[in-house]
Amino acid sequence: MRVLGVDPGLTRCGLGVVEGAVGRPLELLEAGVVRTDPGADLADRLLGVERGVEEWLDRHAPEAVAVERVFAQHNVSTVIGTAQAGAVAITCAARRGLPVALHTPSEAKAAITGSGRADKAQVQAMVARLLRLAEAPKPADAADAVALAICHIWRGGAQARVAQAQQDFARKVELARRARPAPNPQGR
């Protein structure tokens, strides 16, 4: 599976493409950031993020997109900008019919290091180790995007199988319900 990980941000939107499967070696295809000018108009910055994400989608043709789920921070304007950049990435993927998964920072940390409370240095060290790199991708936003892609490869497949099993079960229950004869109101 090839996954584009997105660490959303308006100034630096981290992107990372990883290919692999559970139980198989992972391969980093590319890691980097889309940068926008903090002094530019918001609409222009969002268009810049969109252009960058679209270029990565064109270049790598991922099968899924994993975006960091935005969580509340103390700086509301940072949260809003991060959410807007994340929404742009989700929209780009949806326009192409790609599945999108949202993973919290804690989920990604737990998938990569085994602890949802790992610090950035621990996550970066494990990303480098898992991908057999001399050092983690830089800047940190790119490494975080790569971690999200790995998290999705390892967890997303299982989540998709559980969701499919739930859908299959619900369909079978409905078919069984329809196959039963209707109750006779007179008790016969």
CSV table of C-alpha atoms in Angstrom, one decimal:
chain,number,residue,atom,x,y,z
A,1,MET,CA,0.0,0.0,0.0
A,2,ARG,CA,1.2,3.5,-0.9
A,3,VAL,CA,0.2,6.2,1.6
A,4,LEU,CA,0.6,10.0,1.6
A,5,GLY,CA,0.9,11.2,5.1
A,6,VAL,CA,0.0,14.9,5.8
A,7,ASP,CA,1.1,16.9,8.8
A,8,PRO,CA,-1.1,19.9,8.1
A,9,GLY,CA,0.1,23.5,8.6
A,10,LEU,CA,-0.2,26.8,6.8
A,11,THR,CA,3.5,27.8,7.0
A,12,ARG,CA,4.9,24.3,6.6
A,13,CYS,CA,2.6,21.4,5.6
A,14,GLY,CA,4.6,18.2,6.0
A,15,LEU,CA,4.2,15.5,3.4
A,16,GLY,CA,5.6,12.0,3.3
A,17,VAL,CA,4.9,9.0,1.0
A,18,VAL,CA,5.6,5.5,2.3
A,19,GLU,CA,5.0,2.2,0.6
A,20,GLY,CA,4.7,-1.1,2.5
A,21,ALA,CA,2.5,-3.5,4.2
A,22,VAL,CA,2.2,-5.1,7.7
A,23,GLY,CA,5.0,-7.6,8.1
A,24,ARG,CA,6.9,-6.3,5.1
A,25,PRO,CA,9.7,-3.7,4.9
A,26,LEU,CA,8.6,-0.1,4.5
A,27,GLU,CA,10.1,2.2,1.8
A,28,LEU,CA,10.2,6.0,1.9
A,29,LEU,CA,9.4,7.4,-1.5
A,30,GLU,CA,9.7,11.1,-0.6
A,31,ALA,CA,9.4,13.4,2.3
A,32,GLY,CA,9.2,17.2,2.4
A,33,VAL,CA,7.1,20.2,3.0
A,34,VAL,CA,4.9,22.7,1.2
A,35,ARG,CA,5.8,26.2,2.4
A,36,THR,CA,3.6,29.3,2.2
A,37,ASP,CA,4.5,32.9,3.1
A,38,PRO,CA,3.1,33.8,6.6
A,39,GLY,CA,2.6,37.3,5.3
A,40,ALA,CA,0.4,36.3,2.4
A,41,ASP,CA,-3.4,36.4,2.2
A,42,LEU,CA,-5.1,33.3,3.8
A,43,ALA,CA,-6.7,32.3,0.5
A,44,ASP,CA,-3.4,32.4,-1.3
A,45,ARG,CA,-1.8,30.3,1.4
A,46,LEU,CA,-4.5,27.7,1.2
A,47,LEU,CA,-4.2,27.7,-2.6
A,48,GLY,CA,-0.4,27.1,-2.2
A,49,VAL,CA,-1.1,24.2,0.1
A,50,GLU,CA,-3.6,22.8,-2.4
A,51,ARG,CA,-1.1,23.1,-5.3
A,52,GLY,CA,1.5,21.3,-3.3
A,53,VAL,CA,-0.7,18.5,-2.2
A,54,GLU,CA,-2.0,18.0,-5.7
A,55,GLU,CA,1.6,17.9,-7.1
A,56,TRP,CA,2.4,15.1,-4.6
A,57,LEU,CA,-0.8,13.2,-5.4
A,58,ASP,CA,0.1,13.4,-9.1
A,59,ARG,CA,3.7,12.4,-8.6
A,60,HIS,CA,3.1,9.5,-6.2
A,61,ALA,CA,-0.4,8.2,-6.9
A,62,PRO,CA,-1.0,7.0,-3.4
A,63,GLU,CA,-3.8,4.5,-2.5
A,64,ALA,CA,-4.8,6.4,0.6
A,65,VAL,CA,-4.1,9.6,2.5
A,66,ALA,CA,-3.5,9.9,6.2
A,67,VAL,CA,-4.0,13.3,7.8
A,68,GLU,CA,-3.1,14.3,11.3
A,69,ARG,CA,-6.4,14.9,13.3
A,70,VAL,CA,-6.3,18.4,14.6
A,71,PHE,CA,-6.7,18.7,18.4
A,72,ALA,CA,-7.2,21.7,20.6
A,73,GLN,CA,-4.2,23.8,21.4
A,74,HIS,CA,-3.8,27.0,23.4
A,75,ASN,CA,-3.2,29.1,20.3
A,76,VAL,CA,-6.6,29.2,18.6
A,77,SER,CA,-5.3,30.8,15.4
A,78,THR,CA,-2.7,28.0,15.0
A,79,VAL,CA,-5.4,25.4,15.4
A,80,ILE,CA,-7.7,27.1,12.8
A,81,GLY,CA,-4.8,27.4,10.3
A,82,THR,CA,-3.9,23.8,10.9
A,83,ALA,CA,-7.5,22.6,10.5
A,84,GLN,CA,-7.8,24.6,7.3
A,85,ALA,CA,-4.7,23.1,5.8
A,86,GLY,CA,-5.9,19.6,6.8
A,87,ALA,CA,-9.2,20.3,5.1
A,88,VAL,CA,-7.5,21.3,1.9
A,89,ALA,CA,-5.5,18.0,1.9
A,90,ILE,CA,-8.7,16.0,2.6
A,91,THR,CA,-10.5,17.8,-0.2
A,92,CYS,CA,-7.7,17.0,-2.7
A,93,ALA,CA,-7.8,13.3,-1.8
A,94,ALA,CA,-11.7,13.2,-1.9
A,95,ARG,CA,-11.7,14.9,-5.3
A,96,ARG,CA,-9.7,11.9,-6.5
A,97,GLY,CA,-11.8,9.3,-4.7
A,98,LEU,CA,-9.0,8.4,-2.4
A,99,PRO,CA,-9.8,7.1,1.1
A,100,VAL,CA,-8.8,9.5,3.8
A,101,ALA,CA,-8.0,8.5,7.4
A,102,LEU,CA,-7.5,10.9,10.3
A,103,HIS,CA,-5.0,9.8,13.0
A,104,THR,CA,-4.3,11.6,16.2
A,105,PRO,CA,-0.7,12.5,17.1
A,106,SER,CA,-0.9,9.9,20.0
A,107,GLU,CA,-2.0,7.2,17.6
A,108,ALA,CA,0.9,7.9,15.3
A,109,LYS,CA,3.4,8.0,18.2
A,110,ALA,CA,2.0,4.7,19.6
A,111,ALA,CA,2.2,3.0,16.2
A,112,ILE,CA,5.8,4.1,15.6
A,113,THR,CA,7.3,3.9,19.1
A,114,GLY,CA,4.9,1.8,21.1
A,115,SER,CA,4.0,4.8,23.3
A,116,GLY,CA,1.5,7.5,22.6
A,117,ARG,CA,3.5,9.9,24.8
A,118,ALA,CA,6.8,9.6,22.9
A,119,ASP,CA,8.5,12.9,22.2
A,120,LYS,CA,9.5,14.2,18.7
A,121,ALA,CA,13.1,12.9,19.0
A,122,GLN,CA,11.9,9.3,19.8
A,123,VAL,CA,9.4,9.4,16.9
A,124,GLN,CA,12.1,10.7,14.5
A,125,ALA,CA,14.6,8.1,15.6
A,126,MET,CA,12.1,5.3,15.1
A,127,VAL,CA,11.0,6.6,11.7
A,128,ALA,CA,14.7,6.6,10.6
A,129,ARG,CA,15.1,3.1,12.0
A,130,LEU,CA,12.0,1.6,10.4
A,131,LEU,CA,12.9,3.1,7.0
A,132,ARG,CA,16.6,2.1,7.4
A,133,LEU,CA,17.7,5.8,7.0
A,134,ALA,CA,20.8,7.3,8.4
A,135,GLU,CA,18.6,10.1,9.9
A,136,ALA,CA,15.0,11.1,10.0
A,137,PRO,CA,13.5,13.2,7.2
A,138,LYS,CA,13.8,16.9,7.8
A,139,PRO,CA,12.2,19.2,8.7
A,140,ALA,CA,10.3,17.7,11.6
A,141,ASP,CA,7.0,18.3,9.8
A,142,ALA,CA,8.1,16.0,7.0
A,143,ALA,CA,9.1,13.3,9.6
A,144,ASP,CA,5.7,13.7,11.3
A,145,ALA,CA,4.0,13.2,7.9
A,146,VAL,CA,6.0,10.0,7.3
A,147,ALA,CA,5.1,8.8,10.8
A,148,LEU,CA,1.4,9.3,9.9
A,149,ALA,CA,1.8,7.3,6.6
A,150,ILE,CA,3.5,4.4,8.5
A,151,CYS,CA,0.8,4.5,11.2
A,152,HIS,CA,-1.9,4.2,8.5
A,153,ILE,CA,-0.1,1.3,6.7
A,154,TRP,CA,0.1,-0.5,10.0
A,155,ARG,CA,-3.2,0.4,11.5
A,156,GLY,CA,-5.4,1.5,8.6
A,157,GLY,CA,-5.5,-1.9,7.0
A,158,ALA,CA,-6.7,-3.5,10.2
A,159,GLN,CA,-9.3,-0.7,10.6
A,160,ALA,CA,-10.5,-1.2,7.1
A,161,ARG,CA,-10.9,-4.9,7.7
A,162,VAL,CA,-12.9,-4.3,10.9
A,163,ALA,CA,-15.1,-1.8,9.1
A,164,GLN,CA,-15.7,-4.3,6.2
A,165,ALA,CA,-16.5,-7.1,8.6
A,166,GLN,CA,-19.0,-4.8,10.4
A,167,GLN,CA,-20.6,-4.0,7.1
A,168,ASP,CA,-20.7,-7.6,6.0
A,169,PHE,CA,-22.3,-8.6,9.4
A,170,ALA,CA,-24.9,-5.9,9.1
A,171,ARG,CA,-25.8,-6.9,5.6
A,172,LYS,CA,-26.2,-10.6,6.7
A,173,VAL,CA,-28.4,-9.6,9.6
A,174,GLU,CA,-30.6,-7.6,7.3
A,175,LEU,CA,-30.8,-10.5,4.8
A,176,ALA,CA,-31.7,-12.9,7.6
A,177,ARG,CA,-34.4,-10.5,8.9
A,178,ARG,CA,-35.9,-10.2,5.4
A,179,ALA,CA,-35.8,-14.0,4.9
A,180,ARG,CA,-37.9,-14.6,8.0
A,181,PRO,CA,-41.7,-14.9,7.4
A,182,ALA,CA,-43.7,-12.0,8.7
A,183,PRO,CA,-45.4,-12.6,12.0
A,184,ASN,CA,-49.1,-13.6,11.7
A,185,PRO,CA,-51.2,-11.1,13.7
A,186,GLN,CA,-53.9,-13.7,14.5
A,187,GLY,CA,-51.4,-16.1,16.0
A,188,ARG,CA,-51.7,-18.8,13.4
